[in-house]
Short mmCIF file of C-alpha atoms in Angstrom, two decimals:
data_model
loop_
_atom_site.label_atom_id
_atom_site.label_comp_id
_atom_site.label_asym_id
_atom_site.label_seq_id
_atom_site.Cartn_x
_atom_site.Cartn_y
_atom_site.Cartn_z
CA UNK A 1341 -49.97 -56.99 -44.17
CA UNK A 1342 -50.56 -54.66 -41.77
CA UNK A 1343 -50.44 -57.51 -39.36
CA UNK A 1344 -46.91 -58.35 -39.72
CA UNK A 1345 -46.13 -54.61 -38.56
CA UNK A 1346 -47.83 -54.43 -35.67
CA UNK A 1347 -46.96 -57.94 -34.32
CA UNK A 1348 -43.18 -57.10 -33.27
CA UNK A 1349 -44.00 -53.70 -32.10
CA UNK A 1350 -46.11 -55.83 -29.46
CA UNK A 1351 -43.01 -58.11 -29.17
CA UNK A 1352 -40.31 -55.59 -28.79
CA UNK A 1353 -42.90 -53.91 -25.79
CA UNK A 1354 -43.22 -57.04 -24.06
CA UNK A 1355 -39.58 -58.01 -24.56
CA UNK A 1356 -38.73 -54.42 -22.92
CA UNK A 1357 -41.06 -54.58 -19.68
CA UNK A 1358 -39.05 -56.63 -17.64
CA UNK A 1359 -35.86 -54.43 -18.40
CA UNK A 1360 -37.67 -51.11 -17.52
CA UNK A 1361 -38.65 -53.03 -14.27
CA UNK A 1362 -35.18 -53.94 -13.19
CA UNK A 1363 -33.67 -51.06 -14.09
CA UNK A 1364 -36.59 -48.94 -12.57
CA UNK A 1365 -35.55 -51.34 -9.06
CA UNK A 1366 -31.64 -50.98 -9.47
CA UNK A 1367 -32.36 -46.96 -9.94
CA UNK A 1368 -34.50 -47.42 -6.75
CA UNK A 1369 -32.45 -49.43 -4.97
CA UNK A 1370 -29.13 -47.50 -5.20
CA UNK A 1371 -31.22 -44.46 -4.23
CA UNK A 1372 -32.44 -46.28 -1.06
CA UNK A 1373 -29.28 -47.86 0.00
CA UNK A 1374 -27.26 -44.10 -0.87
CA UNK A 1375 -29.50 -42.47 1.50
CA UNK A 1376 -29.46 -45.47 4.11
CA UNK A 1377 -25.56 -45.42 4.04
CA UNK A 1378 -25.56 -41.56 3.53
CA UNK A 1379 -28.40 -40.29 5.97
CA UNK A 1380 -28.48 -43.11 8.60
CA UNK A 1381 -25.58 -45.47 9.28
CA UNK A 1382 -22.72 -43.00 7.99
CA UNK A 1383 -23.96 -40.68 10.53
CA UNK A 1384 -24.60 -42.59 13.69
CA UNK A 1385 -21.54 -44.51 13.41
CA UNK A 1386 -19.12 -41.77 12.84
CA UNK A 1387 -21.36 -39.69 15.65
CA UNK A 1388 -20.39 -42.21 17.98
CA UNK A 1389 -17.25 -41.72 18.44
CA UNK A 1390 -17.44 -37.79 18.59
CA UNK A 1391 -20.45 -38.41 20.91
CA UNK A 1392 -23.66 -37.68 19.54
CA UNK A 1393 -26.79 -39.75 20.03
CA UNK A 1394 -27.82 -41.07 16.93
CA UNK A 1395 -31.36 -38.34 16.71
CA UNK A 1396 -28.46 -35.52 16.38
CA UNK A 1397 -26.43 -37.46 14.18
CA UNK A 1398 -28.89 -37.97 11.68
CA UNK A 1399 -30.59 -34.45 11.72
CA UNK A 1400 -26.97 -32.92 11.14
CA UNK A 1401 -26.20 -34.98 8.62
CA UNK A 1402 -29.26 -34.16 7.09
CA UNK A 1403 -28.53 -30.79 7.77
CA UNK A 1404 -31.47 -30.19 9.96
CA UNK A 1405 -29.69 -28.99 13.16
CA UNK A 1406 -26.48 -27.03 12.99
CA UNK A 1407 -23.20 -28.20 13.69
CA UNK A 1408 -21.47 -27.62 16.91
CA UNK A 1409 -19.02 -24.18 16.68
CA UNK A 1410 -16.15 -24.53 18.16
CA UNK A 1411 -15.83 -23.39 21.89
CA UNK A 1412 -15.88 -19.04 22.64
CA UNK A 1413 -12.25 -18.13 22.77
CA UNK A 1414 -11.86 -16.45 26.79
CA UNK A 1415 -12.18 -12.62 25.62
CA UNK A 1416 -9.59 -11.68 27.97
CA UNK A 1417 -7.95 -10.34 24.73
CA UNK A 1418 -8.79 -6.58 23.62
CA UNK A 1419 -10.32 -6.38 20.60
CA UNK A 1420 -8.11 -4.17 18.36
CA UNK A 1421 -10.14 -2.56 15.38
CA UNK A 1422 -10.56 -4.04 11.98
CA UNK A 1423 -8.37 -3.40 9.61
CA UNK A 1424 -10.71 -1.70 7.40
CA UNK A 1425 -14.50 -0.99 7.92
CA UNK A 1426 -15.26 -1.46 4.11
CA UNK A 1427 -17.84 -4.07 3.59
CA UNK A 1428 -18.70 -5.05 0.39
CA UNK A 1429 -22.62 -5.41 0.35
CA UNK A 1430 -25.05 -5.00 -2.39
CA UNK A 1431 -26.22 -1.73 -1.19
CA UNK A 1432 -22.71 -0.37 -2.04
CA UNK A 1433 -21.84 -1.82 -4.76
CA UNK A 1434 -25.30 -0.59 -6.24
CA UNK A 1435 -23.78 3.43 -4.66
CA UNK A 1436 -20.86 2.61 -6.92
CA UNK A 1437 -22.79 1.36 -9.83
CA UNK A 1438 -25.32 4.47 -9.71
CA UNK A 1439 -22.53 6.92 -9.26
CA UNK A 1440 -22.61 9.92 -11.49
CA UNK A 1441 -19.17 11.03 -12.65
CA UNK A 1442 -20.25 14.39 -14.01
CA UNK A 1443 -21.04 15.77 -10.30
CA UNK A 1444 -17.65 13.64 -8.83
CA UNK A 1445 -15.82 15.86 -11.50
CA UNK A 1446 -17.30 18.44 -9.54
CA UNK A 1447 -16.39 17.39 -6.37
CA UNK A 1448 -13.01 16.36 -7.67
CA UNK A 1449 -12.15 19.29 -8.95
CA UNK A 1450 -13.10 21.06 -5.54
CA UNK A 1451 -11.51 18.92 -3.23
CA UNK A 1452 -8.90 16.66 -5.24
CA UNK A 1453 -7.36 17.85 -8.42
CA UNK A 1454 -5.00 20.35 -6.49
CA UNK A 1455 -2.82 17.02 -5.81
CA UNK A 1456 -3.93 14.31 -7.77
CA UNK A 1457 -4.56 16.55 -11.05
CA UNK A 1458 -8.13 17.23 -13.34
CA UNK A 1459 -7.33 14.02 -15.02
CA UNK A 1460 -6.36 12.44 -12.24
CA UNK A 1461 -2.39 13.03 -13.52
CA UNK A 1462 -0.67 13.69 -9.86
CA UNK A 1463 2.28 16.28 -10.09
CA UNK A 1464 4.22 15.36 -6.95
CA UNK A 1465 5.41 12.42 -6.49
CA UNK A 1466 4.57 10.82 -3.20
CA UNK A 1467 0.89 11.67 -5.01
CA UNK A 1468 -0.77 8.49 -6.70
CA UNK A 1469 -2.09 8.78 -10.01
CA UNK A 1470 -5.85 7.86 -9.96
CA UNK A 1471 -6.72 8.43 -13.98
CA UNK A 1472 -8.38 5.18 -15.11
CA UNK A 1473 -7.55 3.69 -11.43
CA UNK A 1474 -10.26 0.88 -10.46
CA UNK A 1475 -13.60 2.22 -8.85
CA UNK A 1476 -13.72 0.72 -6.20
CA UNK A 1477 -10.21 0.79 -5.46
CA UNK A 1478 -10.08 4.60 -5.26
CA UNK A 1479 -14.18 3.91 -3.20
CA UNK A 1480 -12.35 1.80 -0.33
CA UNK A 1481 -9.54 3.86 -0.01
CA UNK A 1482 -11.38 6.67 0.80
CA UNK A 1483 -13.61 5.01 3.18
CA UNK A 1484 -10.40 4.01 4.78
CA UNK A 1485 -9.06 7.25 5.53
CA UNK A 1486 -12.28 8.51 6.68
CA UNK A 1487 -12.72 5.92 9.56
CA UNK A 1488 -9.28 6.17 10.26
CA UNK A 1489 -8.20 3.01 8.52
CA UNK A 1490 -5.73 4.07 6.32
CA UNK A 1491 -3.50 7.20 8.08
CA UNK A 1492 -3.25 10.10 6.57
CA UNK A 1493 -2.90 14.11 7.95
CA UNK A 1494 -4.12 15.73 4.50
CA UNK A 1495 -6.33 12.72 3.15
CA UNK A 1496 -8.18 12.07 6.72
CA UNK A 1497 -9.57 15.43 6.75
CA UNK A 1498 -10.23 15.67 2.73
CA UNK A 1499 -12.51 12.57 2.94
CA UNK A 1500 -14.21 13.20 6.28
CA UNK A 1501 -15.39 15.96 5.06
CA UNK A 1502 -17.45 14.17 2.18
CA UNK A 1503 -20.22 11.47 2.22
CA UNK A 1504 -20.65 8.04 0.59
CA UNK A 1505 -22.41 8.94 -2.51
CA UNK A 1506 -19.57 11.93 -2.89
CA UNK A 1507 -16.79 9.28 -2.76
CA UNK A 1508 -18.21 7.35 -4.97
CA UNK A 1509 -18.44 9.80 -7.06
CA UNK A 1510 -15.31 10.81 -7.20
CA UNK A 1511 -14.51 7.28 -7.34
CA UNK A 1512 -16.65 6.89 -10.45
CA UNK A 1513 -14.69 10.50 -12.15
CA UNK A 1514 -11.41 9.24 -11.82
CA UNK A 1515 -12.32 5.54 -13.03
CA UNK A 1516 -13.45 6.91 -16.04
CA UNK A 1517 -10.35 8.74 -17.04
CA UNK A 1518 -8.18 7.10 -19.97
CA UNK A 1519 -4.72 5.96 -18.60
CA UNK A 1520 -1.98 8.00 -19.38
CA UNK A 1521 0.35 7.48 -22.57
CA UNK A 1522 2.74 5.46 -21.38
CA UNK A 1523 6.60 7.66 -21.96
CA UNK A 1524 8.15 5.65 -24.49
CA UNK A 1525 11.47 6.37 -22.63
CA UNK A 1526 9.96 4.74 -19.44
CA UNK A 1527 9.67 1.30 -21.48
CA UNK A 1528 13.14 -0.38 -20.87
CA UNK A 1529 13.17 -3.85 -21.07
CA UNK A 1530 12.33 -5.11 -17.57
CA UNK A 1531 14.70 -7.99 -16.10
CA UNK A 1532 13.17 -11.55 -16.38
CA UNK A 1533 13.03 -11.78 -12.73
CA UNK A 1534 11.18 -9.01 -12.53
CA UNK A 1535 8.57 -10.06 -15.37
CA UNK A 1536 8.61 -14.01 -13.86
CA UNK A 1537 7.33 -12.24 -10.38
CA UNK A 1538 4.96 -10.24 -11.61
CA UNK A 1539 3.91 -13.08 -14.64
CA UNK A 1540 4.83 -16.16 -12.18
CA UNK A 1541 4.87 -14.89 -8.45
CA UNK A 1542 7.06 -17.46 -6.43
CA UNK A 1543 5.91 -20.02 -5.53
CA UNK A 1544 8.46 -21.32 -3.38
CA UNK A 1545 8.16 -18.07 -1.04
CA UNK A 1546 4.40 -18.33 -1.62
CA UNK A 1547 4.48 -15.06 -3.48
CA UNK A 1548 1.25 -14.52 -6.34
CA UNK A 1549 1.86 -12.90 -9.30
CA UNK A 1550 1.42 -9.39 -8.88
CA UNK A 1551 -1.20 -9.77 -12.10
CA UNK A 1552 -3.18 -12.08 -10.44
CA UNK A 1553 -4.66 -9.34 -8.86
CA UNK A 1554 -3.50 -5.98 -9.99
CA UNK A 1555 -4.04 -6.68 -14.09
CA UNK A 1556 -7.49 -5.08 -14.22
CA UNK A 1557 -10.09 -7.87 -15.08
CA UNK A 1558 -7.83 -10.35 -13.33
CA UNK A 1559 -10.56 -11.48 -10.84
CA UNK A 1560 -8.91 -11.06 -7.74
CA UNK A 1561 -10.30 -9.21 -4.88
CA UNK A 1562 -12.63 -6.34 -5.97
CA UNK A 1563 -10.69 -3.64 -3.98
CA UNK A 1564 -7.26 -4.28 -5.59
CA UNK A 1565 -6.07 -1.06 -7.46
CA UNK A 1566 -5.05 -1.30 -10.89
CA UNK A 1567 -1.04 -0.80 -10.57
CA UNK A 1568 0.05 0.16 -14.22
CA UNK A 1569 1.55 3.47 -14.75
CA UNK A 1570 1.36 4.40 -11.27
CA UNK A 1571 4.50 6.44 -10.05
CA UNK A 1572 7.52 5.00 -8.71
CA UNK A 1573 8.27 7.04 -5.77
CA UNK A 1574 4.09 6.51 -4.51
CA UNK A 1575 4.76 2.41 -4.86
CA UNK A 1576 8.42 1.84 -3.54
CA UNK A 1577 6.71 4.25 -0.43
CA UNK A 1578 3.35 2.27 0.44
CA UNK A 1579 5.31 -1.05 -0.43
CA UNK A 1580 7.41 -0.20 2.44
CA UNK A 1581 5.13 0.58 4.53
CA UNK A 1582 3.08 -2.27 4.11
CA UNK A 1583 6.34 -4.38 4.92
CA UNK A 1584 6.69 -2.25 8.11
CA UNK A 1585 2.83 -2.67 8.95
CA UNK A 1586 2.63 0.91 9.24
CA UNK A 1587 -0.45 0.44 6.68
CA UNK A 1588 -2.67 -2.04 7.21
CA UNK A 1589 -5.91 -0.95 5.37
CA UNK A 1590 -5.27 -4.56 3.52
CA UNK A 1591 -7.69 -7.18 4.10
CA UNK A 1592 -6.19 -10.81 5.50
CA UNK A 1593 -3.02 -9.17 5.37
CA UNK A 1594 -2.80 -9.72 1.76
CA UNK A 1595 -0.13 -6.83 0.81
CA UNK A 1596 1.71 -6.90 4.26
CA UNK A 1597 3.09 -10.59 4.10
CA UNK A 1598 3.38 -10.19 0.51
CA UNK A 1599 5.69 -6.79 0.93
CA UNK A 1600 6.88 -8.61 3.89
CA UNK A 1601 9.02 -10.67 1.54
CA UNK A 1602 10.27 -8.75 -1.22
CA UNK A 1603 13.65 -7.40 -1.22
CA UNK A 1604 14.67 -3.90 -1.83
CA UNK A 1605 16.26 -4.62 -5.56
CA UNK A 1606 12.31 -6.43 -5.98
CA UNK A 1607 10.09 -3.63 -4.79
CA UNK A 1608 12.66 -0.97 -7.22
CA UNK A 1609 12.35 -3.25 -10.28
CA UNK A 1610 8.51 -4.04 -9.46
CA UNK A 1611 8.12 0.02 -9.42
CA UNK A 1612 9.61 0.81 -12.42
CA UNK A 1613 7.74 -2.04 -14.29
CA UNK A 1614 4.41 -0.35 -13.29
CA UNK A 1615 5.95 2.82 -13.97
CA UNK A 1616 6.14 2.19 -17.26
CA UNK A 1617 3.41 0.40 -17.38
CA UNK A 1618 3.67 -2.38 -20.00
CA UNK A 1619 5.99 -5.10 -20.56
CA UNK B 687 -31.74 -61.40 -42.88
CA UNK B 688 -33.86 -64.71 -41.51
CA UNK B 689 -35.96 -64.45 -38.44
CA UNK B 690 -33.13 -67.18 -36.42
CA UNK B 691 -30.50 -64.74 -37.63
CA UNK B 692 -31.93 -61.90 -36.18
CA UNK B 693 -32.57 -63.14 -32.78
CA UNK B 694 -28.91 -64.56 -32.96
CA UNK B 695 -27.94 -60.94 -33.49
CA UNK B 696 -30.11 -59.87 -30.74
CA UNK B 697 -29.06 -62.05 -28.20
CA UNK B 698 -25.40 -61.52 -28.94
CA UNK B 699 -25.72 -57.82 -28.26
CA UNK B 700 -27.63 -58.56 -25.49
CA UNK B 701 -24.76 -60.55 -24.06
CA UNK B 702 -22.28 -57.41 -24.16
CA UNK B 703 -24.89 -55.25 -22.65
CA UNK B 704 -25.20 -57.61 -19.74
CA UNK B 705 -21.59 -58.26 -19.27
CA UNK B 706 -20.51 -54.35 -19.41
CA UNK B 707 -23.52 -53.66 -16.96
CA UNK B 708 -21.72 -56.43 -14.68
CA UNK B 709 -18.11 -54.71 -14.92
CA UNK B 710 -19.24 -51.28 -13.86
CA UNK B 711 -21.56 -52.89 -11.24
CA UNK B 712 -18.21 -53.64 -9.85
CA UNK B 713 -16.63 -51.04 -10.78
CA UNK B 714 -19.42 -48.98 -8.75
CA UNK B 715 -19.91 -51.29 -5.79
CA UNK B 716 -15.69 -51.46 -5.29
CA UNK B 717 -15.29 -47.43 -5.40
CA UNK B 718 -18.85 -47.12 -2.58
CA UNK B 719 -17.52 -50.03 -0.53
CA UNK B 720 -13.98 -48.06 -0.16
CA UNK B 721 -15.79 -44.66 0.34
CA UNK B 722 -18.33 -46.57 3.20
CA UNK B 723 -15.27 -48.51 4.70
CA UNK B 724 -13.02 -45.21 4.42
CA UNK B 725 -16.26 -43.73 5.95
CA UNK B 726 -16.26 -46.20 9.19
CA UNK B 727 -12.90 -47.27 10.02
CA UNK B 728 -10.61 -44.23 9.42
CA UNK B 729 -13.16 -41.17 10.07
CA UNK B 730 -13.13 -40.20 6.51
CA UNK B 731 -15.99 -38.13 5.69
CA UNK B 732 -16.95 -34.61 4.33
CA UNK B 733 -17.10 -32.21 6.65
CA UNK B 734 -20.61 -32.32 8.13
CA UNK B 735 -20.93 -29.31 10.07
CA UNK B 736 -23.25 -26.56 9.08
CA UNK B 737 -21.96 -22.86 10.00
CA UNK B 738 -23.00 -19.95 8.50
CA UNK B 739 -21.26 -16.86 8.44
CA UNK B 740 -21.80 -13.84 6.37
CA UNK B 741 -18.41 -13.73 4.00
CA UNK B 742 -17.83 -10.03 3.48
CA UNK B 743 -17.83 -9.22 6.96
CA UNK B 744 -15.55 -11.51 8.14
CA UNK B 745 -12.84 -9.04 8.85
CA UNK B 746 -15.28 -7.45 11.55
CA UNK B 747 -16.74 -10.47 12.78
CA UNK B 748 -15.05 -10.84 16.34
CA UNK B 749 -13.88 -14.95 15.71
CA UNK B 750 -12.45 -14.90 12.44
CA UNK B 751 -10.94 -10.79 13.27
CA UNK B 752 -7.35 -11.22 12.12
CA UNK B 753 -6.10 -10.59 15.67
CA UNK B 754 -8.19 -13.96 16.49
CA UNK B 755 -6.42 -16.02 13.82
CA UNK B 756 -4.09 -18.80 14.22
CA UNK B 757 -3.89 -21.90 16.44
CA UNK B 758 -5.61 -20.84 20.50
CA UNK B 759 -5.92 -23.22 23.05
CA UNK B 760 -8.87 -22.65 25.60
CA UNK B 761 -8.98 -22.93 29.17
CA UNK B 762 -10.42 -26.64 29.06
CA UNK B 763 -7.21 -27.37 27.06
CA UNK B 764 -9.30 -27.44 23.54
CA UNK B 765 -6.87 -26.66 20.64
CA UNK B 766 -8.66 -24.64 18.15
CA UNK B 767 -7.06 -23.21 15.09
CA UNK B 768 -8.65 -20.63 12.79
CA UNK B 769 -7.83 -19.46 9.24
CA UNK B 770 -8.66 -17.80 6.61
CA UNK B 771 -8.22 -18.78 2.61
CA UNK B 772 -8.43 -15.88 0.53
CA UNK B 773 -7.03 -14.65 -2.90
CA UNK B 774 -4.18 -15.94 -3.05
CA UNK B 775 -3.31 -16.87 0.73
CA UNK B 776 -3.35 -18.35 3.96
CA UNK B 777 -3.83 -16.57 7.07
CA UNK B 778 -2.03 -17.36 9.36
CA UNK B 779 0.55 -19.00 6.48
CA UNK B 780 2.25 -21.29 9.26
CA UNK B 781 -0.13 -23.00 11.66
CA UNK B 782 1.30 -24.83 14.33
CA UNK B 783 -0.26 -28.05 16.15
CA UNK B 784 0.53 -30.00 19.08
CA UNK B 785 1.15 -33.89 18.00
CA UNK B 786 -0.94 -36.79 19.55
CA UNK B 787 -4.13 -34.00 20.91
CA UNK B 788 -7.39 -33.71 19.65
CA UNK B 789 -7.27 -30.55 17.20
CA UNK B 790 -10.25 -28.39 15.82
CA UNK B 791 -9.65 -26.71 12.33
CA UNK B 792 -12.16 -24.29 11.60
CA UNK B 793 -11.74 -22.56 7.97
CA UNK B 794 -13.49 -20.20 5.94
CA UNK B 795 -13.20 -17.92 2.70
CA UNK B 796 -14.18 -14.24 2.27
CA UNK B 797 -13.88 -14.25 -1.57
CA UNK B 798 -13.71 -17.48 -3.59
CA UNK B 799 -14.33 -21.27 -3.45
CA UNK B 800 -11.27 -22.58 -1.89
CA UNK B 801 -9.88 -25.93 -0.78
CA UNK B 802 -7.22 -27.48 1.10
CA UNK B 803 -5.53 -30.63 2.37
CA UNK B 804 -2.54 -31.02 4.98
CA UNK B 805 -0.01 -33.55 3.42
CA UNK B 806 0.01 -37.15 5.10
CA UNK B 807 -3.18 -36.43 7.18
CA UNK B 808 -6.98 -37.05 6.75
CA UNK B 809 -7.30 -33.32 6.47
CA UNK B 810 -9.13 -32.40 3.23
CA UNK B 811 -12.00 -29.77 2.69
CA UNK B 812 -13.39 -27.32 0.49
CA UNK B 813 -13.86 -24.03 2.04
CA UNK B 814 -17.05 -22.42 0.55
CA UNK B 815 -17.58 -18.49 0.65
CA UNK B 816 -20.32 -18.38 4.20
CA UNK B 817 -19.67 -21.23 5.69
CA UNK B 818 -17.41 -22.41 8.17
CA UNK B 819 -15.40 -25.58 7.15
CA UNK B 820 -14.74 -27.26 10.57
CA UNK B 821 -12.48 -30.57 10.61
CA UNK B 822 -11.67 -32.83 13.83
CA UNK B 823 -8.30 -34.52 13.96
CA UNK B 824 -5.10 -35.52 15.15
CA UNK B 825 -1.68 -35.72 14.21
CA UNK B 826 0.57 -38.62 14.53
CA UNK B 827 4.06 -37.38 13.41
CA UNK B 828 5.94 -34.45 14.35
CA UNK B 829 7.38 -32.27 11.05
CA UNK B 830 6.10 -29.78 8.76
CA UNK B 831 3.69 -30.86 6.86
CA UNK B 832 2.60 -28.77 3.61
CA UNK B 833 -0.75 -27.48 3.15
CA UNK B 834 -1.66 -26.42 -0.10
CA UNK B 835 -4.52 -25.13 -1.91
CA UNK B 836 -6.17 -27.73 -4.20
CA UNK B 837 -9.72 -25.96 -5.43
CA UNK B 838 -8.66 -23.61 -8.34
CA UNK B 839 -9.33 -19.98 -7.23
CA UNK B 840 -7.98 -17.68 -9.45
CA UNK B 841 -4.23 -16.67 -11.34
CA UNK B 842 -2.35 -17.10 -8.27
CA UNK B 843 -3.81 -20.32 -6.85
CA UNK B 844 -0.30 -22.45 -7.52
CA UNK B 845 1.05 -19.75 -5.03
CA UNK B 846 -1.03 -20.64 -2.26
CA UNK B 847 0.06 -23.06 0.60
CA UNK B 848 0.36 -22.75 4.13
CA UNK B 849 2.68 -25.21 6.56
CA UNK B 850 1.24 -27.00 9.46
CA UNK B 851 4.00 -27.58 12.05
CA UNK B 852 3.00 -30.71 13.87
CA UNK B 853 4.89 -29.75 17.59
CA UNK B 854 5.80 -32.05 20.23
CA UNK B 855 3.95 -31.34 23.35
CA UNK B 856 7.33 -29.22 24.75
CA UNK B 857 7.27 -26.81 22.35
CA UNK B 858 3.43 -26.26 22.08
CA UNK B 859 3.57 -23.44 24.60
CA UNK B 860 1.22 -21.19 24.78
CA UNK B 861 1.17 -18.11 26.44
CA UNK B 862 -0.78 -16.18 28.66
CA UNK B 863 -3.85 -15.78 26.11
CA UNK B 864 -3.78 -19.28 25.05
CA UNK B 865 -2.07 -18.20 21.57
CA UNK B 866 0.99 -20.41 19.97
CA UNK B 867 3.13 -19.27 17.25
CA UNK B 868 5.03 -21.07 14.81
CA UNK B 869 8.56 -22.23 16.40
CA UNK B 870 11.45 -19.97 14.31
CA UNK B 871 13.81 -22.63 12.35
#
């Protein structure tokens, strides 16, 4: 009996060997003719006609030689300074992950809380609040008005006068700090324009919604601050300014053409949404 | 079942096998003929240059500095145009272009994966965080043409387009550092 097992398990093997071959040689062949097309006549045809030999064609395509940058501009232009000096490399973002907030407290408390408060709770108001503000929001702002980035008479000399590891620090102290109870009085019903631009943007001016950055965890740009419950007066102020390009701290202009475009009734409504705080 | 029945079976499903394997064979062959054809006749191709540049420093790398941003034509009459794609934005948002020239659009993202196509045109890249995207072309048509972004990049990636404004040769003036601005409409 045990013949009448084994006999079609030779059968179905020998039935299957020529399929494994021609699919084995269609696998193969596609491969071959891919990297023919791909990596040889793709390449020398289309390098024709922006003049390469066929040698360069190939190795670029294969991405052995580099590609051709575009011509040096003539540097008969003066090169104004960056907008910000902030760099966002590993080293610093391991500063700001190893920061201790117990000694920014200290520093905080020393060279801070006289404006922006212990808690980070600012009294006047042209004075940001910076209790439960992102890290390295507060981190790049700082930078900024030490290498002059961001203009400031009090704040220039405040953070010139401390290192990197102190800012981040301090950074790291005010981070930690539990947002303020919102005032239920503050928490009006905001007009649906106002909630579609922050919600929706507009699209039509090519506006973002403000959350798509400034909602914390909203995966925009690392160095956008966190806007809820900020003060009214601080926002409409360095809204404005941004539309003026008096600041311009902002990477790619991301804040100026954005305040660039909002009108006056915008920027109040968008301030006292934030001021509040919540919808 | 009898033996004959079973190789009936067999040979039926063997039948479908082959004749599916022949439509997508088609299917396959018709979609790679377009792409080689596309590939040879028109100039449609991915972008094939390899530039690196490091993406967190772009702001204080001297080409892509935001003062060096925008369309620049060079002394040997080269029109280069250089942008940026960030969260959520163009920079420069309107490029303009001189119709019926050679053009050279060089791209490239400090934060995200981004992409982008100009309407009506075979302009169409991704722009990948530290490397340059670099496309060759020409435009046919005068007009604004929109260009949006079309590689998802984050909440505000429906807000993010830029307009190309294809020039006659007239109004593609540049000035005395080779710049040229978008024409006010």
């Amino acid at each position: 009996m045990s013949d009448s097992h084994e006999t079609p398990s030779i059968d179905r093997r020998l039935l299957d060997q020529p399929w494994r071959f021609w699919s084995t040689v269609a696998v193969a062949g596609t491969l071959l003719g891919g990297i023919i097309l791909g990596a040889l006549i793709i390449p020398v045809v289309q390098g024709r006609s922006a003049g390469l030999d066929a040698y360069t064609a190939i190795c670029r395509a294969l991405g052995i030689l580099p590609g051709s940058p575009a011509q040096p501009q003539p540097s008969d232009r003066v090169q104004r300074t960056p907008v910000s000096q902030v760099v966002w490399t590993s080293e610093l973002l391991h500063i700001l992950a190893r920061a201790d907030p117990a000694r920014g407290r200290t520093k905080a408390l020393e060279s801070c809380a006289a404006c922006h408060g212990e808690t980070g709770i600012a009294v006047a108001p042209d004075v940001p609040h910076l209790a439960g503000q992102s890290g390295p929001a507060i981190y790049k702002q700082l930078s900024d008005y030490r290498t002059g980035s961001r203009a400031h008479d009090l704040m220039a000399g405040i953070a010139r006068a401390l290192d990197e590891t102190a800012l981040a620090d301090i950074a790291a102290y005010y981070a930690g700090r539990p947002m303020r109870n919102p005032n239920p009085a503050t928490l009006a019903p905001a007009p649906a324009e106002i909630i579609t631009l922050v919600e929706l943007g507009d699209p039509r001016r090519g506006i973002p919604p403000c959350a798509s950055c400034h909602r914390a965890g909203s995966g925009g740009p690392i160095e956008t601050p966190v806007l809820a419950e900020q003060r009214d007066e601080y926002f409409i102020q360095q809204i404005n300014l941004y539309a003026s390009g008096q600041r311009r701290n902002d990477l790619y202009a991301r804040m100026r053409t954005i305040a660039a475009q909002l009108t006056p009734s915008e920027i109040a409504g968008l301030a006292a949404y934030y001021r509040a705080g919540f919808r | 079942m009898t033996e004959i029945h079973q190789e009936l079976h067999e040979r039926r499903i063997l039948g479908t096998e082959l004749l599916w394997a022949f439509g997508v064979g088609v299917l396959i062959a018709a979609i790679l003929s377009m792409i080689v054809f596309t590939a040879l006749s028109i100039g449609v191709n991915p972008p094939s240059n390899v530039e690196r540049l490091d993406p967190k420093a772009l702001h204080l790398s001297g080409e892509f500095a935001e003062d060096n941003l925008g369309t620049s034509v060079g002394s040997d009459g080269r029109v280069v145009v250089r942008v940026i794609a960030t969260q959520f934005a163009f920079l420069p948002r309107c490029i303009p272009v001189p119709v019926g020239r050679p053009v050279t659009l060089r791209f490239v993202a400090p934060d995200v994966l981004h992409g982008l196509l100009i309407s009506g045109t075979n302009v169409n890249t991704m722009v990948v965080p530290g490397y340059v995207a670099q496309v060759h072309t020409e435009f046919t048509r005068t007009g604004d043409l929109l260009m949006p972004c079309h590689e998802y990049c984050g909440l505000g990636h429906s807000e993010m387009w830029a307009t190309v404004q294809v020039l006659p040769e007239n109004q593609f003036q540049p000035d005395s550092n080779g710049r040229v601005s978008c024409a006010q409409r």
